[in-house]
Every structure is written in C-alpha cells, then in structure tokens.
C-alpha cells in the first residue's frame, strides 16, 4: 500500500456511470487545470463521456477496475453518476473474488447505499482516497442561498416540512432520497426507479384522474441526502430535466437539501424553473450534522 | 337524531366504490339473509354491481347521499371499495356545504385516511353507525392460520421483518399500506397509485434491467394496515390479481397482516399462489393492538 500514499501528484480517477454529473465534473476539473482519468462503466456512460473516457470496463469486472487504478496511481478516486444495481448473484460473484463470501452476502442483502459503501471500503482498503463530487467541485452543490424568482407559498412550506420529516424517517431503511408531497398528503416516495420516473408517475396519476390538466395541482418535490448518508456515494442531484418533469407533474416547486445536493447546470436549471413558474429552493437539513460526523 | 337510533331493523347500506370487495360483501350479506341497499358511486363501481345497485350518486354529491340514507334508515353504513381521491378544490367545495370551510380545509390537506375519516365523522354526527367490511363479513379477513402450500424462506422472513418495520415507520405519514422488499433492500413503497401499479413498477424495473426475466428474482410484497388505522375505511385488501401481479414482478411471495387484511376470493387467491409458486402468509402485526384501541 506504500506506493499509494506517495501518489500525491497522481490524477483524479473518475469511475463514471450515467447522467450528466460525470461529464460536468470532468469539465470542471479540466477547466481548473486538474489532471483526471475517466474509467467508464460500459452501458452506463453518456455518448459524450464515452468519447472522453480513458478506459472502459464492465461494472462488475473488479479485476480490470483495480488494474486500471494500479496503473494510474490516482491521488483521489470518485464514484460518480448512476449505475443500476446488478442482480444479487452477479454482485455476489463479482465481490467474492476479493472478499469473504458470507461477508459480501450480508452487505449486498441491504440497500443500495450499503453496496456502494462496500465499494468505497474496498477501494480504501487498497489505499485509495475516495472523494465525492462535492469535494472536487463545490460549485456544483446547492448553496443555502440558491433560489429562483418564485418563492414557496404557505402550503408549499407545509409540504416541505412534512416531506423532510418523511425523508428523515425513511433514512433508516436506505431508501427515499426524494418524495412528492402536497400539503401533508404524500403523492409518491422514491424507490430504486429514480426521481424522474417518480415524477412521471405523479404526472400519469393526475392525468388519468382529470383526463387532462387545466391548472397546476400543486405539490412539492423534496429531495435530500439521507441522515447518515456518505455523500461520496449516490449524492442526491437535480438538473434541468428534474425541473421539466416536475412541471409536467403539475408541482409548484422543488426543495433540496442545502450543501448536500448537486444541481447540474445550475444556471440553466434555475432559468428553466423561472420560465416554467416553479420555485426552486435549498433548505437546511436538520439532520445533516449527524451525516457529516458519520 | 332520534329516528336513527330506532333504526335497529333497517338494512345495511353499502356505499360502494370500485373493485371486487363491494360485490363480494353484497353476496355475503344476501347469502346470510341480511337485507342490504347499495349506493353506487358513479364511475367507480364494477358492471356487476352497477346492475345490482339501488341508487347511483356522484362521489361528491353529499346531498343526494344523505337523502338516500335518510330514506333507507340503515342499521349500519359501510364504505367499501376504492375511490380516487378527488382534487382538493372539488373536495373543499363538496364538504363545505356541510361543515366549516376552514375545518374542512385542514382535514383534506392531510392524507387519504384523514379524508375518509372525515366522511365517517360526518356520517356518525348524523347518527349513523359506520361499520367495516370485516365486521359485516369476518370470513373475508385473512386469519393468522392462512397459508398456501409454500412457506417463506429465510431471506423472505428477513424481508417481511424489514418491511413491517418500514410500514410501521410510514404509518405516521398516512401512506404506505404496502411495500416490496428483497432481503433488506426496499424495491418500492406504495403511494396513492395502489398495490397493482406498484407491482407493475417493480416488474418493469426488473424487465428493463435484464431484458427479460429467466428466473424468479425474489422479494416479498408486504401489505398491512397502518398503526392506528381505522379499519372501517380503506382496509388493506388483496385478491387473485395481486397474486398474478406479484408473480409477474418476480416476487417469491406475499405477507399480509393477520386479522386486518381482506383477502378477496380467498380460495381462488390461495390456489393461484400455489399454482404460480408464491407463498402467501398472514403475519401478526406488532402494532395492531394500538390500532384496535384507537
């Protein structure tokens, strides 16, 4: 492990999944003159990033992943972008090459966070420093001061407060970075399907109920890191698509956890919220101190 | 209110929504020689029940509903079958005819249960006795002894225990009669879309992940009354369709709260579970004593 602690000048290694975050992070690093290498997960990365990637691997091909890192000697490793959770036995097979089978079985029986944390542990054991996108590019994180031109109304404030309570309760179950709430009525809780599909569900529900929607039905998308969440993995993120899907679902706005949510293309995202008449605010998460400590 | 307390010999009035429960309840009452009248909600009741109904009303036409009850002088009133929650302002308009507008606004700002409880309160204030389907037809309720030919495995037991913890936590938020869990990994939490659609979501997620499903992926549908739930309204229910949708989602079985879940067409449901290779069990809910007291 000694060669790793000496790798202070190595590049940043980005293990990249799907979505806009990996490419934006790479652009940020390049703009600020930081050397980086991209290891793209086959079948996940966007077309842009596929061209930019230094190497391509299968998500579960841990041997090749470790070989690349060995070669690059990165000063830091970041896991960014989404990947679909592989099936249980595929995960078991892949990780068992490196760890005790029973131990692996117990970790992957749990939620997504636990699996991702397992990956972080594995990297750390091998002497790599694992960092989050928010550490590499703090400018991508929603500041408490973030706001569009609209402000939430009294009913929206009620929904945000109710939704935060709900998300906090769900933290223990390794699920639920997001929920949709109208006043104190929960319209949806996010599962592994992700935020966009959850928004689509609410849009469809409202559509089938009224035939077509003449007016805004209200409700707020609340998205926040879980209590105790390791922000280096699966940090909550929103972007322009979140805003347009929220509008399609008839919501009045979006609230995200300040300091712990990534906002992709922040200017574009805020401008779109303004244009579509949605509020977009960052709120202090009452539980985030605990998350920082853990 | 005096005329109502004298109505000991009146019929049972069924305010009927969609699904199989209303028709099965009516059949049970007729078979056991109990006089009943059916008030069908337009656009909700099944074709069978539409023919059998004694009167048809709009869900929000409280005046006509009250007029019918006044006429029938029922010894008990049951609200059975599903209705879609109407929009906020429609609800507000309808209920405001009968109650203080601000009070109504506060009740319907909350979850579905609260709205249904509001309806129960309204009926009780007018001297009607509101009962649940489980009181009129105890045979429709899942007994603790209910089981198909298969038994849950160790991983299923783990999922059931995890799922019950989750549902208990969600009780406070008036959501979540059901969840789908594989070991300790939550695949879905039910929102207002209902159990069938939640199962369809998991089926779709698994489909898109593997292209097609060669084998059973596992996981359990856990469905249970909320802590503190008034079983006279929105009692959890399963039936043959729940079983076939659970099979399509690749689940290994279904667990429901004993004594507090309706199982429609119980024999058919169990036989289908056996045929499709799913277990179907009733489990004791640790929180049900509290629910009975409330």
PDB file of C-alpha atoms in Angstrom, chain A:
ATOM      1  CA  UNK A   1       0.000   0.000   0.000  1.00  0.00           C
ATOM      2  CA  UNK A   2       3.017   2.307   0.295  1.00  0.00           C
ATOM      3  CA  UNK A   3       3.083   3.247  -3.373  1.00  0.00           C
ATOM      4  CA  UNK A   4      -0.407   4.732  -2.964  1.00  0.00           C
ATOM      5  CA  UNK A   5       0.327   7.103  -0.104  1.00  0.00           C
ATOM      6  CA  UNK A   6       3.111   8.530  -2.273  1.00  0.00           C
ATOM      7  CA  UNK A   7       0.698   9.215  -5.162  1.00  0.00           C
ATOM      8  CA  UNK A   8       0.019  12.819  -4.138  1.00  0.00           C
ATOM      9  CA  UNK A   9       0.564  14.096  -7.637  1.00  0.00           C
ATOM     10  CA  UNK A  10      -1.425  11.473  -9.473  1.00  0.00           C
ATOM     11  CA  UNK A  11      -4.579  12.317 -11.435  1.00  0.00           C
ATOM     12  CA  UNK A  12      -8.128  12.197 -10.122  1.00  0.00           C
ATOM     13  CA  UNK A  13      -9.746   8.940 -11.246  1.00  0.00           C
ATOM     14  CA  UNK A  14     -13.425   9.217 -12.116  1.00  0.00           C
ATOM     15  CA  UNK A  15     -15.347   5.933 -12.081  1.00  0.00           C
ATOM     16  CA  UNK A  16     -18.219   7.091 -14.238  1.00  0.00           C
ATOM     17  CA  UNK A  17     -21.814   5.922 -14.504  1.00  0.00           C
ATOM     18  CA  UNK A  18     -24.736   7.504 -16.335  1.00  0.00           C
ATOM     19  CA  UNK A  19     -26.175  11.011 -16.275  1.00  0.00           C
ATOM     20  CA  UNK A  20     -24.774  14.490 -16.640  1.00  0.00           C
ATOM     21  CA  UNK A  21     -22.717  14.585 -13.458  1.00  0.00           C
ATOM     22  CA  UNK A  22     -19.611  12.723 -14.696  1.00  0.00           C
ATOM     23  CA  UNK A  23     -19.166  14.900 -17.778  1.00  0.00           C
ATOM     24  CA  UNK A  24     -19.744  18.087 -15.803  1.00  0.00           C
ATOM     25  CA  UNK A  25     -17.267  17.029 -13.191  1.00  0.00           C
ATOM     26  CA  UNK A  26     -14.674  16.215 -15.845  1.00  0.00           C
ATOM     27  CA  UNK A  27     -15.250  19.600 -17.494  1.00  0.00           C
ATOM     28  CA  UNK A  28     -14.835  21.337 -14.162  1.00  0.00           C
ATOM     29  CA  UNK A  29     -11.578  19.501 -13.412  1.00  0.00           C
ATOM     30  CA  UNK A  30     -10.192  20.268 -16.845  1.00  0.00           C
ATOM     31  CA  UNK A  31     -11.187  23.924 -16.620  1.00  0.00           C
ATOM     32  CA  UNK A  32      -9.395  24.233 -13.281  1.00  0.00           C
ATOM     33  CA  UNK A  33      -6.302  22.529 -14.615  1.00  0.00           C
ATOM     34  CA  UNK A  34      -6.661  19.298 -12.670  1.00  0.00           C
ATOM     35  CA  UNK A  35      -5.458  16.128 -14.334  1.00  0.00           C
ATOM     36  CA  UNK A  36      -8.100  13.419 -14.457  1.00  0.00           C
ATOM     37  CA  UNK A  37      -8.652   9.951 -15.883  1.00  0.00           C
ATOM     38  CA  UNK A  38     -12.075   8.550 -16.681  1.00  0.00           C
ATOM     39  CA  UNK A  39     -12.956   4.914 -16.240  1.00  0.00           C
ATOM     40  CA  UNK A  40     -16.329   4.483 -17.920  1.00  0.00           C
ATOM     41  CA  UNK A  41     -18.783   1.745 -16.976  1.00  0.00           C
ATOM     42  CA  UNK A  42     -19.912   0.073 -20.163  1.00  0.00           C
ATOM     43  CA  UNK A  43     -23.577   0.548 -20.961  1.00  0.00           C
ATOM     44  CA  UNK A  44     -23.957   3.403 -18.484  1.00  0.00           C
ATOM     45  CA  UNK A  45     -21.964   6.463 -19.571  1.00  0.00           C
ATOM     46  CA  UNK A  46     -23.381   9.086 -21.924  1.00  0.00           C
ATOM     47  CA  UNK A  47     -22.117   9.339 -25.514  1.00  0.00           C
ATOM     48  CA  UNK A  48     -20.081  12.467 -24.705  1.00  0.00           C
ATOM     49  CA  UNK A  49     -18.244  10.802 -21.922  1.00  0.00           C
ATOM     50  CA  UNK A  50     -17.783   7.586 -23.853  1.00  0.00           C
ATOM     51  CA  UNK A  51     -15.598   9.507 -26.278  1.00  0.00           C
ATOM     52  CA  UNK A  52     -13.702  11.261 -23.492  1.00  0.00           C
ATOM     53  CA  UNK A  53     -13.122   8.108 -21.384  1.00  0.00           C
ATOM     54  CA  UNK A  54      -9.597   6.768 -20.913  1.00  0.00           C
ATOM     55  CA  UNK A  55     -10.786   3.209 -20.425  1.00  0.00           C
ATOM     56  CA  UNK A  56     -13.992   1.185 -20.454  1.00  0.00           C
ATOM     57  CA  UNK A  57     -14.891  -1.585 -18.019  1.00  0.00           C
ATOM     58  CA  UNK A  58     -17.839  -3.705 -17.006  1.00  0.00           C
ATOM     59  CA  UNK A  59     -19.392  -2.620 -13.730  1.00  0.00           C
ATOM     60  CA  UNK A  60     -18.636  -5.916 -12.074  1.00  0.00           C
ATOM     61  CA  UNK A  61     -15.213  -6.522 -13.567  1.00  0.00           C
ATOM     62  CA  UNK A  62     -13.381  -5.585 -10.389  1.00  0.00           C
ATOM     63  CA  UNK A  63     -10.118  -7.051 -11.614  1.00  0.00           C
ATOM     64  CA  UNK A  64      -9.914  -4.670 -14.583  1.00  0.00           C
ATOM     65  CA  UNK A  65     -11.024  -1.736 -12.432  1.00  0.00           C
ATOM     66  CA  UNK A  66      -8.270  -2.441  -9.921  1.00  0.00           C
ATOM     67  CA  UNK A  67      -5.719  -2.943 -12.698  1.00  0.00           C
ATOM     68  CA  UNK A  68      -6.505   0.497 -14.164  1.00  0.00           C
ATOM     69  CA  UNK A  69      -6.248   2.225 -10.811  1.00  0.00           C
ATOM     70  CA  UNK A  70      -2.966   0.432 -10.146  1.00  0.00           C
ATOM     71  CA  UNK A  71      -1.729   1.830 -13.440  1.00  0.00           C
ATOM     72  CA  UNK A  72      -2.994   5.411 -12.950  1.00  0.00           C
ATOM     73  CA  UNK A  73      -1.920   5.789  -9.301  1.00  0.00           C
ATOM     74  CA  UNK A  74      -4.627   8.413  -8.691  1.00  0.00           C
ATOM     75  CA  UNK A  75      -4.398  10.889  -5.834  1.00  0.00           C
ATOM     76  CA  UNK A  76      -8.149  10.519  -5.399  1.00  0.00           C
ATOM     77  CA  UNK A  77     -10.960   8.330  -6.728  1.00  0.00           C
ATOM     78  CA  UNK A  78     -14.555   9.485  -7.242  1.00  0.00           C
ATOM     79  CA  UNK A  79     -17.570   7.283  -7.996  1.00  0.00           C
ATOM     80  CA  UNK A  80     -19.974   9.483  -9.936  1.00  0.00           C
ATOM     81  CA  UNK A  81     -23.109   9.038 -11.985  1.00  0.00           C
ATOM     82  CA  UNK A  82     -25.770   6.421 -11.637  1.00  0.00           C
ATOM     83  CA  UNK A  83     -25.482   2.696 -12.164  1.00  0.00           C
ATOM     84  CA  UNK A  84     -28.277   0.185 -11.980  1.00  0.00           C
ATOM     85  CA  UNK A  85     -27.875  -2.155  -9.094  1.00  0.00           C
ATOM     86  CA  UNK A  86     -26.866  -5.520 -10.551  1.00  0.00           C
ATOM     87  CA  UNK A  87     -28.674  -8.692  -9.562  1.00  0.00           C
ATOM     88  CA  UNK A  88     -27.834 -10.285  -6.259  1.00  0.00           C
ATOM     89  CA  UNK A  89     -25.937 -13.260  -7.609  1.00  0.00           C
ATOM     90  CA  UNK A  90     -23.940 -11.179 -10.098  1.00  0.00           C
ATOM     91  CA  UNK A  91     -22.859  -8.900  -7.262  1.00  0.00           C
ATOM     92  CA  UNK A  92     -22.088 -11.845  -5.053  1.00  0.00           C
ATOM     93  CA  UNK A  93     -19.957 -13.448  -7.739  1.00  0.00           C
ATOM     94  CA  UNK A  94     -18.007 -10.282  -8.515  1.00  0.00           C
ATOM     95  CA  UNK A  95     -17.248  -9.212  -4.984  1.00  0.00           C
ATOM     96  CA  UNK A  96     -16.462 -12.713  -3.787  1.00  0.00           C
ATOM     97  CA  UNK A  97     -13.284 -12.649  -5.846  1.00  0.00           C
ATOM     98  CA  UNK A  98     -11.966 -10.141  -3.361  1.00  0.00           C
ATOM     99  CA  UNK A  99     -13.740 -10.725  -0.084  1.00  0.00           C
ATOM    100  CA  UNK A 100     -15.177 -13.396   2.141  1.00  0.00           C
ATOM    101  CA  UNK A 101     -18.382 -14.677   0.538  1.00  0.00           C
ATOM    102  CA  UNK A 102     -20.530 -14.568   3.662  1.00  0.00           C
ATOM    103  CA  UNK A 103     -19.480 -11.006   4.452  1.00  0.00           C
ATOM    104  CA  UNK A 104     -20.296  -9.921   0.910  1.00  0.00           C
ATOM    105  CA  UNK A 105     -23.639 -11.682   1.110  1.00  0.00           C
ATOM    106  CA  UNK A 106     -24.563  -9.684   4.201  1.00  0.00           C
ATOM    107  CA  UNK A 107     -23.572  -6.338   2.710  1.00  0.00           C
ATOM    108  CA  UNK A 108     -25.428  -6.768  -0.570  1.00  0.00           C
ATOM    109  CA  UNK A 109     -28.542  -8.063   1.144  1.00  0.00           C
ATOM    110  CA  UNK A 110     -29.002  -4.466   2.287  1.00  0.00           C
ATOM    111  CA  UNK A 111     -29.889  -1.346   0.332  1.00  0.00           C
ATOM    112  CA  UNK A 112     -28.038   0.450  -2.418  1.00  0.00           C
ATOM    113  CA  UNK A 113     -26.066   2.635  -0.056  1.00  0.00           C
ATOM    114  CA  UNK A 114     -24.628  -0.369   1.656  1.00  0.00           C
ATOM    115  CA  UNK A 115     -23.471  -1.825  -1.636  1.00  0.00           C
ATOM    116  CA  UNK A 116     -21.860   1.448  -2.664  1.00  0.00           C
ATOM    117  CA  UNK A 117     -20.264   1.788   0.735  1.00  0.00           C
ATOM    118  CA  UNK A 118     -18.890  -1.697   0.253  1.00  0.00           C
ATOM    119  CA  UNK A 119     -17.229  -0.471  -2.953  1.00  0.00           C
ATOM    120  CA  UNK A 120     -15.771   2.539  -1.115  1.00  0.00           C
ATOM    121  CA  UNK A 121     -14.428   0.281   1.653  1.00  0.00           C
ATOM    122  CA  UNK A 122     -12.836  -1.970  -0.921  1.00  0.00           C
ATOM    123  CA  UNK A 123     -11.050   0.971  -2.527  1.00  0.00           C
ATOM    124  CA  UNK A 124      -9.961   2.398   0.802  1.00  0.00           C
ATOM    125  CA  UNK A 125      -8.577  -0.913   1.955  1.00  0.00           C
ATOM    126  CA  UNK A 126      -6.367  -0.837  -1.094  1.00  0.00           C
ATOM    127  CA  UNK A 127      -5.032   2.544  -0.078  1.00  0.00           C
ATOM    128  CA  UNK A 128      -7.048   4.797  -2.398  1.00  0.00           C
ATOM    129  CA  UNK A 129      -8.523   8.054  -1.200  1.00  0.00           C
ATOM    130  CA  UNK A 130     -12.203   8.135  -2.132  1.00  0.00           C
ATOM    131  CA  UNK A 131     -13.753  11.594  -2.535  1.00  0.00           C
ATOM    132  CA  UNK A 132     -17.171  12.906  -3.534  1.00  0.00           C
ATOM    133  CA  UNK A 133     -18.046  15.100  -6.493  1.00  0.00           C
ATOM    134  CA  UNK A 134     -18.935  17.830  -3.973  1.00  0.00           C
ATOM    135  CA  UNK A 135     -15.332  17.837  -2.715  1.00  0.00           C
ATOM    136  CA  UNK A 136     -13.857  18.027  -6.200  1.00  0.00           C
ATOM    137  CA  UNK A 137     -16.296  20.664  -7.455  1.00  0.00           C
ATOM    138  CA  UNK A 138     -18.018  22.521  -4.602  1.00  0.00           C
ATOM    139  CA  UNK A 139     -19.599  24.826  -7.181  1.00  0.00           C
ATOM    140  CA  UNK A 140     -21.921  22.016  -8.239  1.00  0.00           C
ATOM    141  CA  UNK A 141     -23.528  21.860  -4.791  1.00  0.00           C
ATOM    142  CA  UNK A 142     -26.743  23.759  -3.984  1.00  0.00           C
ATOM    143  CA  UNK A 143     -25.889  26.653  -1.643  1.00  0.00           C
ATOM    144  CA  UNK A 144     -28.378  27.720   1.018  1.00  0.00           C
ATOM    145  CA  UNK A 145     -28.713  30.992  -0.893  1.00  0.00           C
ATOM    146  CA  UNK A 146     -29.898  29.278  -4.087  1.00  0.00           C
ATOM    147  CA  UNK A 147     -33.299  30.430  -5.263  1.00  0.00           C
ATOM    148  CA  UNK A 148     -35.163  31.175  -8.432  1.00  0.00           C
ATOM    149  CA  UNK A 149     -37.583  34.057  -8.897  1.00  0.00           C
ATOM    150  CA  UNK A 150     -40.502  32.377  -7.202  1.00  0.00           C
ATOM    151  CA  UNK A 151     -40.869  31.637  -3.516  1.00  0.00           C
ATOM    152  CA  UNK A 152     -42.788  28.748  -1.943  1.00  0.00           C
ATOM    153  CA  UNK A 153     -46.229  29.626  -0.549  1.00  0.00           C
ATOM    154  CA  UNK A 154     -47.627  28.675   2.851  1.00  0.00           C
ATOM    155  CA  UNK A 155     -48.914  25.319   1.569  1.00  0.00           C
ATOM    156  CA  UNK A 156     -45.568  24.576  -0.021  1.00  0.00           C
ATOM    157  CA  UNK A 157     -43.750  25.310   3.249  1.00  0.00           C
ATOM    158  CA  UNK A 158     -46.115  22.882   4.966  1.00  0.00           C
ATOM    159  CA  UNK A 159     -45.341  20.258   2.305  1.00  0.00           C
ATOM    160  CA  UNK A 160     -41.582  20.798   2.620  1.00  0.00           C
ATOM    161  CA  UNK A 161     -41.667  20.399   6.374  1.00  0.00           C
ATOM    162  CA  UNK A 162     -43.824  17.263   6.131  1.00  0.00           C
ATOM    163  CA  UNK A 163     -41.633  15.837   3.376  1.00  0.00           C
ATOM    164  CA  UNK A 164     -38.439  16.403   5.347  1.00  0.00           C
ATOM    165  CA  UNK A 165     -39.927  14.524   8.310  1.00  0.00           C
ATOM    166  CA  UNK A 166     -40.866  11.692   5.965  1.00  0.00           C
ATOM    167  CA  UNK A 167     -37.406  11.510   4.372  1.00  0.00           C
ATOM    168  CA  UNK A 168     -35.761  11.534   7.763  1.00  0.00           C
ATOM    169  CA  UNK A 169     -37.919   8.597   8.866  1.00  0.00           C
ATOM    170  CA  UNK A 170     -37.074   6.714   5.690  1.00  0.00           C
ATOM    171  CA  UNK A 171     -33.329   7.212   6.186  1.00  0.00           C
ATOM    172  CA  UNK A 172     -33.101   4.162   8.398  1.00  0.00           C
ATOM    173  CA  UNK A 173     -34.353   1.985   5.533  1.00  0.00           C
ATOM    174  CA  UNK A 174     -31.765   3.029   2.948  1.00  0.00           C
ATOM    175  CA  UNK A 175     -34.407   4.323   0.563  1.00  0.00           C
ATOM    176  CA  UNK A 176     -36.077   7.591  -0.188  1.00  0.00           C
ATOM    177  CA  UNK A 177     -33.852  10.454  -1.240  1.00  0.00           C
ATOM    178  CA  UNK A 178     -36.983  12.051  -2.560  1.00  0.00           C
ATOM    179  CA  UNK A 179     -40.730  12.330  -2.091  1.00  0.00           C
ATOM    180  CA  UNK A 180     -43.571  14.346  -3.564  1.00  0.00           C
ATOM    181  CA  UNK A 181     -45.916  15.960  -1.086  1.00  0.00           C
ATOM    182  CA  UNK A 182     -48.917  18.262  -1.435  1.00  0.00           C
ATOM    183  CA  UNK A 183     -49.589  19.972   1.893  1.00  0.00           C
ATOM    184  CA  UNK A 184     -49.497  16.911   4.175  1.00  0.00           C
ATOM    185  CA  UNK A 185     -50.542  14.422   1.519  1.00  0.00           C
ATOM    186  CA  UNK A 186     -47.763  12.162   0.248  1.00  0.00           C
ATOM    187  CA  UNK A 187     -48.130  11.618  -3.505  1.00  0.00           C
ATOM    188  CA  UNK A 188     -45.048   9.427  -4.001  1.00  0.00           C
ATOM    189  CA  UNK A 189     -41.978   8.033  -2.312  1.00  0.00           C
ATOM    190  CA  UNK A 190     -38.952   7.395  -4.479  1.00  0.00           C
ATOM    191  CA  UNK A 191     -37.716   3.847  -4.810  1.00  0.00           C
ATOM    192  CA  UNK A 192     -34.885   2.495  -6.965  1.00  0.00           C
ATOM    193  CA  UNK A 193     -36.698   3.790 -10.078  1.00  0.00           C
ATOM    194  CA  UNK A 194     -35.273   7.287  -9.520  1.00  0.00           C
ATOM    195  CA  UNK A 195     -36.663  10.802  -9.324  1.00  0.00           C
ATOM    196  CA  UNK A 196     -37.646  11.268 -12.982  1.00  0.00           C
ATOM    197  CA  UNK A 197     -39.786   8.144 -13.023  1.00  0.00           C
ATOM    198  CA  UNK A 198     -41.382   9.041  -9.720  1.00  0.00           C
ATOM    199  CA  UNK A 199     -42.330  12.424 -11.191  1.00  0.00           C
ATOM    200  CA  UNK A 200     -43.679  10.660 -14.281  1.00  0.00           C
ATOM    201  CA  UNK A 201     -45.856   8.528 -12.017  1.00  0.00           C
ATOM    202  CA  UNK A 202     -47.444  11.557 -10.401  1.00  0.00           C
ATOM    203  CA  UNK A 203     -47.948  13.157 -13.813  1.00  0.00           C
ATOM    204  CA  UNK A 204     -49.729   9.995 -15.007  1.00  0.00           C
ATOM    205  CA  UNK A 205     -51.847   9.752 -11.867  1.00  0.00           C
ATOM    206  CA  UNK A 206     -53.044  13.291 -12.244  1.00  0.00           C
ATOM    207  CA  UNK A 207     -53.630  12.871 -15.953  1.00  0.00           C
ATOM    208  CA  UNK A 208     -55.813   9.799 -15.569  1.00  0.00           C
ATOM    209  CA  UNK A 209     -57.792  11.466 -12.832  1.00  0.00           C
ATOM    210  CA  UNK A 210     -58.855  14.553 -14.715  1.00  0.00           C
ATOM    211  CA  UNK A 211     -58.453  13.482 -18.343  1.00  0.00           C
ATOM    212  CA  UNK A 212     -56.183  16.420 -18.878  1.00  0.00           C
ATOM    213  CA  UNK A 213     -54.782  19.038 -16.555  1.00  0.00           C
ATOM    214  CA  UNK A 214     -56.076  22.524 -16.884  1.00  0.00           C
ATOM    215  CA  UNK A 215     -54.261  24.042 -13.971  1.00  0.00           C
ATOM    216  CA  UNK A 216     -51.353  23.448 -11.663  1.00  0.00           C
ATOM    217  CA  UNK A 217     -52.349  20.934  -8.983  1.00  0.00           C
ATOM    218  CA  UNK A 218     -49.528  21.880  -6.638  1.00  0.00           C
ATOM    219  CA  UNK A 219     -47.228  19.786  -4.544  1.00  0.00           C
ATOM    220  CA  UNK A 220     -43.500  19.887  -3.949  1.00  0.00           C
ATOM    221  CA  UNK A 221     -40.631  17.592  -4.875  1.00  0.00           C
ATOM    222  CA  UNK A 222     -38.417  17.304  -1.804  1.00  0.00           C
ATOM    223  CA  UNK A 223     -35.000  15.788  -2.410  1.00  0.00           C
ATOM    224  CA  UNK A 224     -32.355  15.391   0.257  1.00  0.00           C
ATOM    225  CA  UNK A 225     -29.477  13.248   1.416  1.00  0.00           C
ATOM    226  CA  UNK A 226     -30.413  10.647   3.989  1.00  0.00           C
ATOM    227  CA  UNK A 227     -29.473  11.001   7.630  1.00  0.00           C
ATOM    228  CA  UNK A 228     -26.063   9.402   7.964  1.00  0.00           C
ATOM    229  CA  UNK A 229     -25.521   9.216   4.207  1.00  0.00           C
ATOM    230  CA  UNK A 230     -21.969   9.087   2.940  1.00  0.00           C
ATOM    231  CA  UNK A 231     -22.034  11.952   0.430  1.00  0.00           C
ATOM    232  CA  UNK A 232     -19.206  10.360  -1.517  1.00  0.00           C
ATOM    233  CA  UNK A 233     -21.671   7.879  -2.961  1.00  0.00           C
ATOM    234  CA  UNK A 234     -25.051   8.453  -4.521  1.00  0.00           C
ATOM    235  CA  UNK A 235     -25.304  12.127  -3.578  1.00  0.00           C
ATOM    236  CA  UNK A 236     -28.733  13.470  -4.492  1.00  0.00           C
ATOM    237  CA  UNK A 237     -28.782  15.515  -7.689  1.00  0.00           C
ATOM    238  CA  UNK A 238     -31.222  17.544  -9.747  1.00  0.00           C
ATOM    239  CA  UNK A 239     -30.931  19.264 -13.101  1.00  0.00           C
ATOM    240  CA  UNK A 240     -32.985  20.797 -15.907  1.00  0.00           C
ATOM    241  CA  UNK A 241     -34.791  17.512 -16.559  1.00  0.00           C
ATOM    242  CA  UNK A 242     -35.923  17.331 -12.949  1.00  0.00           C
ATOM    243  CA  UNK A 243     -37.470  20.772 -13.341  1.00  0.00           C
ATOM    244  CA  UNK A 244     -39.296  19.976 -16.576  1.00  0.00           C
ATOM    245  CA  UNK A 245     -40.601  16.672 -15.188  1.00  0.00           C
ATOM    246  CA  UNK A 246     -41.750  18.439 -12.017  1.00  0.00           C
ATOM    247  CA  UNK A 247     -43.634  20.948 -14.162  1.00  0.00           C
ATOM    248  CA  UNK A 248     -45.224  18.130 -16.164  1.00  0.00           C
ATOM    249  CA  UNK A 249     -46.392  16.587 -12.871  1.00  0.00           C
ATOM    250  CA  UNK A 250     -48.130  19.849 -12.004  1.00  0.00           C
ATOM    251  CA  UNK A 251     -45.923  20.602  -9.000  1.00  0.00           C
ATOM    252  CA  UNK A 252     -45.473  24.104  -7.680  1.00  0.00           C
ATOM    253  CA  UNK A 253     -41.788  23.710  -6.893  1.00  0.00           C
ATOM    254  CA  UNK A 254     -38.712  21.847  -5.720  1.00  0.00           C
ATOM    255  CA  UNK A 255     -36.833  21.928  -2.415  1.00  0.00           C
ATOM    256  CA  UNK A 256     -33.403  20.338  -1.996  1.00  0.00           C
ATOM    257  CA  UNK A 257     -31.050  19.929   0.931  1.00  0.00           C
ATOM    258  CA  UNK A 258     -28.568  22.828   1.040  1.00  0.00           C
ATOM    259  CA  UNK A 259     -24.923  21.829   0.913  1.00  0.00           C
ATOM    260  CA  UNK A 260     -25.722  18.205   0.188  1.00  0.00           C
ATOM    261  CA  UNK A 261     -27.466  18.185  -3.184  1.00  0.00           C
ATOM    262  CA  UNK A 262     -25.824  18.580  -6.572  1.00  0.00           C
ATOM    263  CA  UNK A 263     -27.500  20.932  -9.010  1.00  0.00           C
ATOM    264  CA  UNK A 264     -26.333  20.164 -12.525  1.00  0.00           C
ATOM    265  CA  UNK A 265     -26.174  23.117 -14.898  1.00  0.00           C
ATOM    266  CA  UNK A 266     -27.259  25.362 -12.060  1.00  0.00           C
ATOM    267  CA  UNK A 267     -27.933  28.482 -14.146  1.00  0.00           C
ATOM    268  CA  UNK A 268     -29.909  26.606 -16.761  1.00  0.00           C
ATOM    269  CA  UNK A 269     -31.821  24.761 -14.048  1.00  0.00           C
ATOM    270  CA  UNK A 270     -32.806  27.966 -12.250  1.00  0.00           C
ATOM    271  CA  UNK A 271     -33.721  29.721 -15.504  1.00  0.00           C
ATOM    272  CA  UNK A 272     -35.950  26.819 -16.504  1.00  0.00           C
ATOM    273  CA  UNK A 273     -37.684  26.821 -13.108  1.00  0.00           C
ATOM    274  CA  UNK A 274     -38.365  30.545 -13.536  1.00  0.00           C
ATOM    275  CA  UNK A 275     -39.659  30.054 -17.044  1.00  0.00           C
ATOM    276  CA  UNK A 276     -41.970  27.184 -16.053  1.00  0.00           C
ATOM    277  CA  UNK A 277     -43.204  29.024 -12.961  1.00  0.00           C
ATOM    278  CA  UNK A 278     -41.746  26.678 -10.354  1.00  0.00           C
ATOM    279  CA  UNK A 279     -39.921  27.715  -7.210  1.00  0.00           C
ATOM    280  CA  UNK A 280     -36.547  26.116  -6.539  1.00  0.00           C
ATOM    281  CA  UNK A 281     -35.045  26.474  -3.089  1.00  0.00           C
ATOM    282  CA  UNK A 282     -32.366  24.911  -0.909  1.00  0.00           C
ATOM    283  CA  UNK A 283     -33.292  24.179   2.690  1.00  0.00           C
ATOM    284  CA  UNK A 284     -31.185  23.384   5.715  1.00  0.00           C
ATOM    285  CA  UNK A 285     -31.492  19.705   6.637  1.00  0.00           C
ATOM    286  CA  UNK A 286     -31.942  19.339  10.392  1.00  0.00           C
ATOM    287  CA  UNK A 287     -30.092  16.006  10.316  1.00  0.00           C
ATOM    288  CA  UNK A 288     -27.069  16.974   8.238  1.00  0.00           C
ATOM    289  CA  UNK A 289     -24.704  17.488  11.152  1.00  0.00           C
ATOM    290  CA  UNK A 290     -25.069  13.850  12.005  1.00  0.00           C
ATOM    291  CA  UNK A 291     -24.391  12.940   8.388  1.00  0.00           C
ATOM    292  CA  UNK A 292     -21.185  14.946   8.374  1.00  0.00           C
ATOM    293  CA  UNK A 293     -19.977  13.236  11.512  1.00  0.00           C
ATOM    294  CA  UNK A 294     -20.634   9.717  10.289  1.00  0.00           C
TER     295      UNK A 294
END
